[in-house]
Short mmCIF file of C-alpha atoms and ligand atoms in Angstrom, two decimals:
data_model
loop_
_atom_site.label_atom_id
_atom_site.label_comp_id
_atom_site.label_asym_id
_atom_site.label_seq_id
_atom_site.Cartn_x
_atom_site.Cartn_y
_atom_site.Cartn_z
CA MET A 1 22.76 -6.92 -47.46
CA ALA A 2 22.45 -6.53 -43.26
CA GLY A 3 20.86 -3.35 -43.90
CA LEU A 4 18.40 -4.26 -46.35
CA PHE A 5 17.63 -7.19 -44.23
CA ALA A 6 17.05 -4.81 -40.97
CA VAL A 7 15.03 -2.39 -43.40
CA ALA A 8 12.69 -5.76 -44.12
CA VAL A 9 12.31 -6.51 -40.67
CA LEU A 10 11.33 -2.94 -39.48
CA ALA A 11 8.94 -3.19 -41.83
CA ALA A 12 7.49 -6.17 -40.61
CA ILE A 13 7.42 -4.75 -37.12
CA SER A 14 5.45 -1.92 -38.41
CA LEU A 15 3.22 -3.71 -40.29
CA ILE A 16 2.56 -6.04 -37.38
CA LYS A 17 1.91 -3.36 -34.92
CA HIS A 18 -0.19 -1.38 -37.54
CA ALA A 19 -2.22 -4.66 -37.89
CA LYS A 20 -2.69 -4.53 -33.82
CA ALA A 21 -4.08 -1.07 -33.97
CA SER A 22 -7.61 -1.02 -33.83
CA PRO A 23 -10.30 1.96 -32.77
CA THR A 24 -10.41 0.42 -29.25
CA SER A 25 -6.51 -0.28 -28.61
CA ASN A 26 -3.64 1.47 -28.48
CA ASP A 27 -0.81 -0.18 -30.46
CA ASP A 28 1.51 -0.78 -27.56
CA GLY A 29 -1.06 -3.02 -25.57
CA TYR A 30 -2.76 -0.30 -23.58
CA ARG A 31 -6.47 -0.53 -23.89
CA HIS A 32 -9.48 1.70 -24.05
CA PRO A 33 -12.67 -0.44 -22.89
CA PRO A 34 -15.48 0.14 -25.89
CA ASN A 35 -17.81 0.87 -23.39
CA GLY A 36 -16.23 3.97 -22.62
CA VAL A 37 -15.43 7.14 -23.99
CA CYS A 38 -11.57 7.48 -22.99
CA THR A 39 -9.16 10.23 -23.27
CA ASP A 40 -5.27 9.61 -22.54
CA TYR A 41 -3.14 12.61 -20.61
CA CYS A 42 0.22 13.02 -20.01
CA VAL A 43 -0.23 15.47 -16.58
CA GLU A 44 2.38 17.21 -15.32
CA VAL A 45 2.42 17.04 -11.89
CA SER A 46 4.12 19.24 -9.17
CA ALA A 47 4.87 17.82 -6.04
CA THR A 48 6.36 17.88 -2.77
CA SER A 49 7.20 15.06 -0.03
CA THR A 50 9.54 14.05 2.51
CA GLY A 51 11.71 10.86 1.41
CA TYR A 52 14.41 8.82 2.72
CA VAL A 53 17.57 8.77 1.01
CA TRP A 54 19.39 5.21 -0.21
CA GLY A 55 22.31 5.03 2.46
CA ILE A 56 24.21 2.35 1.09
CA PRO A 57 25.86 1.91 -2.44
CA THR A 58 23.89 1.17 -5.30
CA PHE A 59 23.36 -2.42 -6.76
CA LYS A 60 26.35 -3.02 -9.73
CA ASP A 61 25.20 -7.00 -10.17
CA ASN A 62 22.55 -9.35 -8.64
CA TYR A 63 25.16 -10.76 -5.85
CA ASP A 64 24.93 -6.98 -4.85
CA VAL A 65 21.26 -7.49 -4.61
CA VAL A 66 20.54 -10.95 -2.71
CA GLU A 67 22.87 -9.56 -0.52
CA PHE A 68 20.46 -7.08 -0.05
CA LEU A 69 17.49 -9.34 0.02
CA THR A 70 18.74 -11.35 2.66
CA GLU A 71 19.96 -8.62 5.01
CA ILE A 72 16.27 -7.05 4.78
CA ALA A 73 15.01 -10.89 5.16
CA ARG A 74 16.95 -11.76 8.36
CA LYS A 75 15.80 -11.80 11.77
CA ASP A 76 17.34 -9.20 13.18
CA SER A 77 17.14 -7.20 10.22
CA ALA A 78 16.04 -3.85 11.86
CA GLU A 79 19.22 -3.70 14.13
CA VAL A 80 21.61 -4.71 11.89
CA PHE A 81 20.94 -3.28 8.40
CA HIS A 82 20.25 0.02 7.59
CA PRO A 83 19.91 0.96 3.78
CA LEU A 84 18.27 4.31 4.64
CA SER A 85 20.42 7.32 5.40
CA GLY A 86 17.88 9.62 6.73
CA VAL A 87 14.91 12.04 5.11
CA LYS A 88 15.12 14.58 2.93
CA ASN A 89 12.34 17.33 1.44
CA VAL A 90 11.87 16.94 -2.30
CA THR A 91 10.20 18.98 -4.54
CA ASP A 92 9.81 18.01 -8.22
CA THR A 93 7.61 17.54 -11.18
CA TYR A 94 6.89 14.52 -12.57
CA GLU A 95 5.05 13.21 -16.27
CA VAL A 96 2.26 10.60 -15.29
CA ALA A 97 0.45 8.81 -18.06
CA ALA A 98 -3.16 8.15 -17.72
CA THR A 99 -6.12 7.20 -18.61
CA PHE A 100 -9.44 8.51 -17.91
CA CYS A 101 -12.68 7.12 -19.12
CA THR A 102 -16.62 7.62 -18.38
CA PRO A 103 -19.10 4.88 -19.53
CA ASN A 104 -20.64 5.83 -22.75
CA LYS A 105 -23.87 4.97 -21.25
CA THR A 106 -24.80 6.54 -17.97
CA LYS A 107 -26.13 5.08 -15.02
CA ASP A 108 -28.39 7.67 -12.69
CA GLY A 109 -25.44 9.99 -12.62
CA LYS A 110 -22.85 7.77 -11.25
CA GLU A 111 -20.18 9.10 -14.15
CA LYS A 112 -19.51 11.73 -11.70
CA VAL A 113 -18.75 9.26 -9.37
CA VAL A 114 -14.71 8.96 -10.45
CA LEU A 115 -12.56 6.22 -9.42
CA LEU A 116 -8.81 7.07 -9.18
CA ALA A 117 -7.01 3.68 -9.47
CA THR A 118 -3.50 3.08 -8.68
CA HIS A 119 -1.67 0.16 -8.92
CA GLY A 120 0.55 -1.84 -7.02
CA LEU A 121 4.26 -2.88 -7.57
CA GLY A 122 5.18 -5.05 -10.34
CA TYR A 123 2.31 -3.90 -12.92
CA ASP A 124 1.17 -0.31 -14.59
CA ARG A 125 -2.11 0.67 -15.28
CA ARG A 126 -2.94 -2.21 -17.42
CA TYR A 127 -3.39 -4.11 -14.14
CA TRP A 128 -7.16 -2.77 -14.13
CA ALA A 129 -7.45 -2.68 -17.85
CA SER A 130 -6.51 -6.00 -18.99
CA SER A 131 -6.36 -6.29 -23.06
CA TYR A 132 -6.34 -10.30 -22.34
CA LYS A 133 -10.01 -11.66 -21.90
CA PRO A 134 -11.23 -7.94 -20.89
CA GLU A 135 -14.65 -9.44 -19.87
CA ASP A 136 -13.21 -11.59 -17.19
CA TYR A 137 -10.10 -9.35 -16.23
CA SER A 138 -10.92 -5.83 -16.63
CA PHE A 139 -12.02 -3.69 -13.64
CA VAL A 140 -12.02 -0.49 -15.89
CA ASP A 141 -14.81 -2.25 -18.41
CA TYR A 142 -16.62 -3.43 -15.31
CA ALA A 143 -16.73 -0.30 -13.49
CA LEU A 144 -18.02 1.39 -16.65
CA ASP A 145 -20.68 -1.19 -17.33
CA LYS A 146 -22.11 -0.52 -14.06
CA GLY A 147 -22.04 3.96 -14.81
CA TYR A 148 -18.55 4.97 -12.92
CA SER A 149 -16.14 6.67 -14.66
CA VAL A 150 -12.52 5.31 -14.01
CA PHE A 151 -9.43 7.57 -14.00
CA PHE A 152 -6.14 5.06 -14.25
CA TYR A 153 -2.69 5.56 -14.66
CA ASP A 154 1.06 4.37 -14.54
CA ARG A 155 2.76 5.21 -11.16
CA VAL A 156 5.96 6.94 -11.69
CA GLY A 157 8.92 4.48 -12.45
CA THR A 158 6.35 2.33 -14.92
CA GLY A 159 4.70 1.90 -17.98
CA LYS A 160 4.85 5.48 -20.25
CA SER A 161 5.26 7.30 -16.80
CA GLU A 162 8.60 9.57 -16.01
CA LYS A 163 11.56 6.90 -14.85
CA LEU A 164 13.04 8.31 -12.13
CA SER A 165 16.17 6.38 -10.67
CA GLY A 166 14.79 3.18 -8.24
CA TYR A 167 17.14 4.46 -5.65
CA VAL A 168 14.73 7.94 -5.59
CA ASN A 169 11.40 6.95 -6.54
CA GLN A 170 9.57 5.74 -3.43
CA ALA A 171 6.26 5.82 -1.54
CA THR A 172 6.12 9.33 -0.55
CA ASN A 173 6.63 11.53 -3.94
CA GLN A 174 4.15 8.67 -4.95
CA ILE A 175 1.19 9.60 -2.42
CA ALA A 176 2.20 13.18 -2.90
CA ILE A 177 1.27 12.49 -6.65
CA ILE A 178 -2.08 10.61 -5.76
CA GLY A 179 -2.60 14.10 -3.60
CA GLU A 180 -1.96 16.33 -6.70
CA LEU A 181 -4.35 13.85 -9.18
CA ALA A 182 -7.00 13.80 -6.87
CA LYS A 183 -6.85 17.64 -6.91
CA SER A 184 -6.74 18.15 -10.58
CA ILE A 185 -9.48 15.64 -11.22
CA ARG A 186 -11.73 17.39 -8.57
CA ALA A 187 -11.27 20.87 -10.34
CA GLY A 188 -12.37 18.70 -13.19
CA LYS A 189 -9.45 18.71 -15.15
CA TYR A 190 -8.47 15.59 -17.24
CA THR A 191 -11.86 14.16 -16.86
CA GLY A 192 -12.30 14.26 -20.60
CA ASN A 193 -16.18 16.02 -21.06
CA LEU A 194 -17.39 14.91 -17.53
CA GLY A 195 -16.34 18.05 -16.03
CA LYS A 196 -16.05 18.36 -12.06
CA PRO A 197 -17.13 14.59 -10.46
CA ASN A 198 -19.50 14.73 -7.43
CA SER A 199 -16.87 12.53 -5.61
CA ILE A 200 -13.93 10.67 -5.98
CA VAL A 201 -12.93 7.39 -4.66
CA LEU A 202 -9.71 6.35 -4.27
CA VAL A 203 -9.30 2.65 -5.50
CA GLY A 204 -5.61 0.58 -4.92
CA HIS A 205 -4.02 -2.43 -5.07
CA SER A 206 -1.37 -3.41 -2.85
CA PHE A 207 1.67 -0.71 -3.08
CA GLY A 208 -1.49 1.45 -4.49
CA SER A 209 -3.91 0.80 -1.59
CA TYR A 210 -0.71 1.78 1.41
CA THR A 211 0.13 4.73 -0.80
CA SER A 212 -3.67 5.50 -1.07
CA GLN A 213 -3.94 4.92 2.31
CA ALA A 214 -1.58 7.14 3.66
CA LEU A 215 -3.09 9.93 1.68
CA ILE A 216 -6.14 10.24 3.15
CA ALA A 217 -4.28 9.36 6.95
CA SER A 218 -2.59 12.53 6.12
CA GLN A 219 -5.38 14.44 4.30
CA PRO A 220 -8.65 12.63 5.55
CA GLU A 221 -10.62 15.24 3.57
CA ILE A 222 -9.35 15.04 0.14
CA VAL A 223 -11.75 12.14 -1.31
CA GLU A 224 -14.88 10.70 -0.07
CA GLY A 225 -13.83 7.14 -0.14
CA VAL A 226 -11.41 4.56 -0.69
CA VAL A 227 -11.67 1.12 -2.09
CA LEU A 228 -8.38 -0.61 -1.01
CA THR A 229 -7.75 -4.01 -2.32
CA GLY A 230 -4.71 -6.51 -1.62
CA ILE A 231 -4.13 -5.08 1.52
CA ALA A 232 -4.09 -6.51 5.03
CA TYR A 233 -3.16 -5.51 8.40
CA PRO A 234 -1.25 -7.66 10.66
CA ASN A 235 -3.76 -7.20 14.13
CA ALA A 236 -5.60 -4.32 16.19
CA THR A 237 -2.12 -3.36 18.11
CA ASP A 238 0.48 -4.22 15.15
CA LEU A 239 -1.12 -1.83 12.03
CA ALA A 240 2.47 -1.89 9.95
CA PRO A 241 1.86 -2.01 6.60
CA LEU A 242 3.46 -5.48 5.54
CA SER A 243 4.92 -8.05 8.39
CA PHE A 244 6.89 -10.05 6.40
CA LYS A 245 10.35 -9.60 5.05
CA TRP A 246 10.72 -12.33 2.80
CA ILE A 247 8.63 -10.40 0.18
CA LEU A 248 11.22 -9.13 -2.34
CA GLU A 249 12.81 -13.19 -1.68
CA ALA A 250 9.68 -14.48 -2.82
CA PHE A 251 9.65 -12.41 -6.14
CA ALA A 252 13.20 -13.91 -7.24
CA SER A 253 13.98 -10.10 -7.40
CA ARG A 254 16.83 -9.53 -10.15
CA ILE A 255 17.91 -6.30 -11.57
CA ALA A 256 15.46 -5.42 -14.30
CA ASN A 257 18.17 -3.72 -16.72
CA GLN A 258 20.73 -6.74 -16.55
CA GLN A 259 17.46 -9.08 -17.64
CA SER A 260 16.26 -7.61 -20.43
CA ALA A 261 17.53 -4.60 -22.74
CA GLN A 262 13.62 -3.91 -22.76
CA TRP A 263 14.06 -2.03 -18.90
CA HIS A 264 17.03 0.04 -20.68
CA ASP A 265 15.74 3.29 -19.17
CA ARG A 266 15.52 2.08 -15.56
CA ASP A 267 18.89 2.10 -13.49
CA THR A 268 19.91 -0.58 -11.10
CA GLY A 269 17.54 0.18 -8.28
CA TYR A 270 14.89 -1.25 -10.47
CA LEU A 271 13.97 -4.81 -9.72
CA ASN A 272 11.78 -7.53 -11.59
CA PHE A 273 10.22 -10.84 -10.86
CA GLY A 274 12.98 -12.99 -11.19
CA ASP A 275 10.38 -15.47 -14.01
CA ILE A 276 7.18 -16.13 -14.35
CA TYR A 277 7.07 -18.26 -11.12
CA ALA A 278 8.45 -16.20 -9.04
CA HIS A 279 5.18 -13.83 -10.19
CA VAL A 280 3.01 -16.30 -9.85
CA ASN A 281 4.52 -17.42 -6.31
CA THR A 282 3.39 -14.17 -4.96
CA PHE A 283 -0.08 -13.09 -6.99
CA PHE A 284 -1.49 -16.23 -7.57
CA LYS A 285 -3.07 -19.63 -6.31
CA GLN A 286 -3.62 -22.87 -7.72
CA PRO A 287 -6.61 -23.66 -8.64
CA ASN A 288 -7.79 -20.32 -9.00
CA TYR A 289 -5.96 -19.18 -12.20
CA GLU A 290 -5.64 -20.11 -15.58
CA VAL A 291 -2.16 -20.48 -16.94
CA PRO A 292 -2.68 -17.90 -20.00
CA ALA A 293 -3.88 -15.36 -17.58
CA ALA A 294 -0.84 -15.66 -15.45
CA GLU A 295 1.73 -15.26 -18.70
CA TYR A 296 -0.52 -12.29 -19.83
CA ALA A 297 0.20 -10.90 -16.24
CA GLN A 298 3.90 -11.69 -16.66
CA SER A 299 3.81 -10.06 -20.30
CA ILE A 300 3.06 -6.71 -18.82
CA ALA A 301 4.89 -6.78 -15.49
CA GLN A 302 6.84 -3.76 -14.84
CA PRO A 303 10.07 -3.73 -12.49
CA PHE A 304 9.54 -1.64 -9.23
CA ALA A 305 12.42 0.44 -7.31
CA ALA A 306 14.01 -1.23 -4.30
CA ILE A 307 13.32 1.78 -2.24
CA GLU A 308 9.68 1.67 -2.99
CA PHE A 309 9.46 -1.92 -0.59
CA LEU A 310 11.43 0.12 1.96
CA SER A 311 9.71 2.97 1.94
CA LEU A 312 6.08 1.41 2.28
CA GLN A 313 7.50 -0.18 5.52
CA ALA A 314 7.64 2.85 7.65
CA LEU A 315 3.89 4.76 6.20
CA ASN A 316 1.64 5.81 8.85
CA LEU A 317 -1.40 4.44 8.21
CA ASP A 318 -3.67 5.95 10.66
CA SER A 319 -7.21 6.75 9.01
CA ASN A 320 -9.44 7.63 12.07
CA SER A 321 -9.82 10.84 11.12
CA PHE A 322 -11.20 9.74 7.34
CA LYS A 323 -15.43 10.38 7.43
CA GLY A 324 -15.84 8.94 4.13
CA ALA A 325 -16.71 5.55 3.22
CA ALA A 326 -14.23 2.43 3.21
CA MET A 327 -13.58 -0.74 1.33
CA VAL A 328 -10.66 -3.17 2.63
CA THR A 329 -10.36 -6.60 0.69
CA ALA A 330 -7.89 -9.14 0.10
CA GLY A 331 -7.66 -12.32 -1.20
CA GLN A 332 -8.38 -15.47 0.64
CA TYR A 333 -4.87 -17.18 0.01
CA ASP A 334 -2.87 -13.86 -0.41
CA LEU A 335 0.72 -14.77 0.58
CA ILE A 336 1.73 -11.16 0.43
CA VAL A 337 0.11 -9.21 3.07
CA CYS A 338 -1.93 -11.82 5.18
CA GLY A 339 1.08 -14.93 5.01
CA GLY A 340 -1.21 -16.88 2.69
CA GLU A 341 -4.57 -16.74 4.91
CA CYS A 342 -6.54 -13.74 5.13
CA GLU A 343 -9.28 -15.10 7.15
CA SER A 344 -7.27 -14.90 10.51
CA THR A 345 -5.28 -11.91 9.46
CA PHE A 346 -8.97 -9.81 8.72
CA SER A 347 -10.24 -11.22 12.17
CA GLY A 348 -7.61 -9.36 14.07
CA GLY A 349 -9.27 -6.43 14.06
CA GLY A 350 -6.30 -4.25 12.31
CA ALA A 351 -9.11 -2.34 9.87
CA GLN A 352 -11.30 -1.62 12.52
CA ALA A 353 -8.57 0.07 14.59
CA MET A 354 -7.70 2.28 11.37
CA PHE A 355 -11.23 3.23 10.43
CA LYS A 356 -12.77 4.46 13.47
CA GLY A 357 -14.29 7.79 12.17
CA ALA A 358 -15.13 6.40 8.51
CA ARG A 359 -19.02 6.31 7.68
CA THR A 360 -18.90 2.89 6.94
CA LEU A 361 -16.08 0.11 6.62
CA ASP A 362 -17.02 -2.93 4.06
CA LEU A 363 -14.39 -5.56 4.78
CA TYR A 364 -14.56 -8.55 2.00
CA ILE A 365 -12.31 -11.40 1.30
CA HIS A 366 -12.31 -12.74 -2.04
CA PRO A 367 -12.80 -16.84 -2.10
CA GLY A 368 -9.95 -18.71 -3.69
CA ALA A 369 -7.67 -15.92 -4.93
CA GLY A 370 -4.55 -14.92 -3.83
CA HIS A 371 -2.66 -11.21 -4.34
CA GLY A 372 -3.49 -10.43 -8.11
CA VAL A 373 -7.29 -10.88 -7.39
CA ASN A 374 -7.61 -8.91 -10.58
CA PHE A 375 -5.82 -11.69 -12.58
CA GLY A 376 -7.44 -14.67 -10.75
CA LEU A 377 -10.57 -16.87 -11.63
CA ASN A 378 -13.70 -15.04 -10.89
CA ALA A 379 -12.01 -11.61 -10.82
CA THR A 380 -15.56 -10.24 -11.83
CA GLY A 381 -17.12 -11.35 -8.95
CA PHE A 382 -14.95 -9.49 -6.85
CA TYR A 383 -15.26 -6.49 -8.86
CA GLY A 384 -18.88 -7.04 -8.61
CA GLN A 385 -18.49 -6.84 -4.66
CA ILE A 386 -16.77 -3.14 -5.41
CA THR A 387 -19.73 -1.74 -7.27
CA LYS A 388 -22.02 -3.14 -4.75
CA PHE A 389 -19.97 -1.26 -2.02
CA LEU A 390 -19.99 2.25 -4.21
CA ASP A 391 -23.49 1.79 -5.07
CA ALA A 392 -24.39 1.48 -1.11
CA ASN A 393 -22.31 4.70 -0.49
CA PHE A 394 -22.47 6.85 -3.52
C1 LIG B 1 -20.27 2.74 -26.84
O1 LIG B 1 -19.48 2.47 -27.17
C2 LIG B 1 -19.34 1.67 -27.83
C3 LIG B 1 -17.85 1.08 -29.12
O2 LIG B 1 -17.67 2.41 -29.53
C4 LIG B 1 -20.91 1.20 -29.15
O3 LIG B 1 -20.32 -0.35 -29.58
C5 LIG B 1 -21.68 1.37 -27.89
O4 LIG B 1 -22.74 1.24 -29.42
C6 LIG B 1 -21.59 2.45 -27.47
N1 LIG B 1 -22.81 2.53 -26.58
C7 LIG B 1 -23.57 3.68 -26.29
C8 LIG B 1 -24.79 3.88 -25.57
O5 LIG B 1 -23.25 4.66 -26.98
C1 LIG B 2 10.92 19.45 5.09
O1 LIG B 2 10.04 20.31 5.31
C2 LIG B 2 9.49 20.65 6.73
C3 LIG B 2 8.20 22.08 6.33
O2 LIG B 2 8.79 23.04 5.63
C4 LIG B 2 10.44 20.89 8.13
O3 LIG B 2 9.85 20.87 8.78
C5 LIG B 2 10.97 19.82 7.58
O4 LIG B 2 11.93 20.14 8.75
C6 LIG B 2 11.74 19.33 7.05
N1 LIG B 2 12.62 18.40 6.83
C7 LIG B 2 13.58 18.02 6.57
C8 LIG B 2 14.37 16.91 6.63
O5 LIG B 2 14.41 18.88 5.83
C1 LIG B 3 0.06 -8.77 16.72
O1 LIG B 3 0.91 -9.03 15.59
C2 LIG B 3 2.29 -9.02 16.16
C3 LIG B 3 3.30 -9.45 15.35
O2 LIG B 3 3.36 -9.02 13.61
C4 LIG B 3 2.39 -9.84 17.49
O3 LIG B 3 3.65 -9.76 17.87
C5 LIG B 3 1.33 -10.06 18.34
O4 LIG B 3 1.50 -10.74 19.45
C6 LIG B 3 -0.23 -10.07 17.76
N1 LIG B 3 -0.91 -9.15 18.68
C7 LIG B 3 -1.92 -9.79 18.89
C8 LIG B 3 -3.13 -9.26 19.96
O5 LIG B 3 -2.51 -10.74 18.11
C1 LIG B 4 -17.76 -15.27 -7.57
O1 LIG B 4 -17.33 -14.24 -6.51
C2 LIG B 4 -18.78 -13.82 -6.05
C3 LIG B 4 -18.54 -12.62 -5.10
O2 LIG B 4 -18.26 -13.37 -3.75
C4 LIG B 4 -19.21 -15.10 -5.32
O3 LIG B 4 -20.90 -14.69 -4.62
C5 LIG B 4 -20.13 -16.32 -6.26
O4 LIG B 4 -20.19 -17.20 -5.77
C6 LIG B 4 -18.11 -16.39 -7.23
N1 LIG B 4 -18.79 -17.25 -8.24
C7 LIG B 4 -18.11 -18.15 -7.89
C8 LIG B 4 -18.39 -19.37 -9.59
O5 LIG B 4 -16.74 -18.98 -7.22
#
C-alpha cells in the first residue's frame, strides 16, 4: 500500500514537472528568455588560486555558528578572532553551470558585446533572469532587448554548479574562475553561434562585483568594461570591501543542511538566511518592493560559504591600472555595502580612488532600492541606466 502510494506521488510530481515545462523554461525553474537564443553549458574550468585555509573547528550545529557570528561582529574581532590559518596554493577543476543568450533580434552589432554576469551571495544565476514577472525583474531579458549578449552562471557552491566544501570555496578560487571564463568567452567558446565577441563586460552583484573587480585589479587587460552593482567603498582612504562586520548577523545565518533536506549536498560550511525576514532585512527596502517578489527571491535563495564572506574582506580591489569603462552602482538604501544610506558613501570618493585610469567612471545610486536592486520596484529603470552606460561606451 505504502509502495503504491509512493508510486502515485512520484507520478503526480512528474506530471507537475511536465506541466511546468515549456519551450522557454527548463523544468526546474531556470528560464530561457524568449527574446534570446540561449544555450546551457556545463563548463569544466581549471584554475589556480591562492586561498585561505579554514583555521577553526568546523560547525557541528547552530550554536557553533552563532558563536562564529559573535566573534566576527565584536569590535576587537581583528585582534582576538582568527578563523583563517594562512594561505595555500590550490589548482583544481570546477564544474560550472552556465547559460549564454544572444538576442534573437540584433541591434547595431551590440550582440558582440558579451556581458559576463556573476551573482552575489545568497543567490544563483536566476538573480539575473527571474521567472517571476520577467518583464519587471529580469536583467537578461532587458539586456537582450537592448541588443546585448549575456553569459550568466551559477557560482561554484550554488545552483547546478559543483558544490565544493563551504570551508574551502572562497573569493580567490572564484576570481580565478571568472578569469578563465572570460578567456574562454574571448576565444568564442560557450557563445553559441555568436563566435568571438568584440568586447567583454563583467557585470556583478555584491560578492560577484567584488570578485569581478579583484580580477581586473590583478589582470586589468582581461576585459573592456565592468558594471559593478551592489557595491560601495567606505571612502577614499578606506578601500576595504566591507566595513560592516554584523552582516552575517543580519542574515541570521544558519547551517543550510540542518534547515532543509534541499541542501543535503552542502556541508556545514554553507549557511543560509535564517528566514525570509532576514533576507528582506538585508536585500529589500520598504516601500520599494512587492512581497511576492521577495517571496520569489526567497524561493530561489542559495546558501553561501562562511569562508566566502571571510575571504572577501582581504581582497585587493585597487583597479587603477584598468583602462576600460567602469560603472559603480548601488541602491539608495543598501544596508550591506553602505550601512543603509549610499549618498554619503558614494560621495566619499572611494570609487574615484580605485579607478584612476578608467576611460570612464559612471557612479549611479538607484532611488529607493535596497541591496537586491534586481528584485526591487523599478528594477527596469536600473537596467536602463546600465544599458545607457553600455550604449555610451561600447
Ligand atoms: C524571438 O523568439 C521568440 C520566441 O522564440 C519569438 O516569439 C520572436 O518572434 C523571435 N523574434 C525574432 C525577431 O526572431
Ligand atoms: C604560491 O605560488 C606562488 C607562485 O608559484 C609562490 O610564489 C607562492 O610562494 C606560493 N604560495 C604558497 C603559500 O605556497
Ligand atoms: C574613512 O572611513 C574610515 C572607517 O571605515 C574612517 O576611520 C576614516 O576616518 C574615514 N576617512 C575619511 C576621510 O572620511
Ligand atoms: C526608475 O528609475 C529611473 C532611473 O533612475 C528613473 O528615471 C525613473 O524616474 C524611475 N521611475 C520610477 C517610477 O521611480
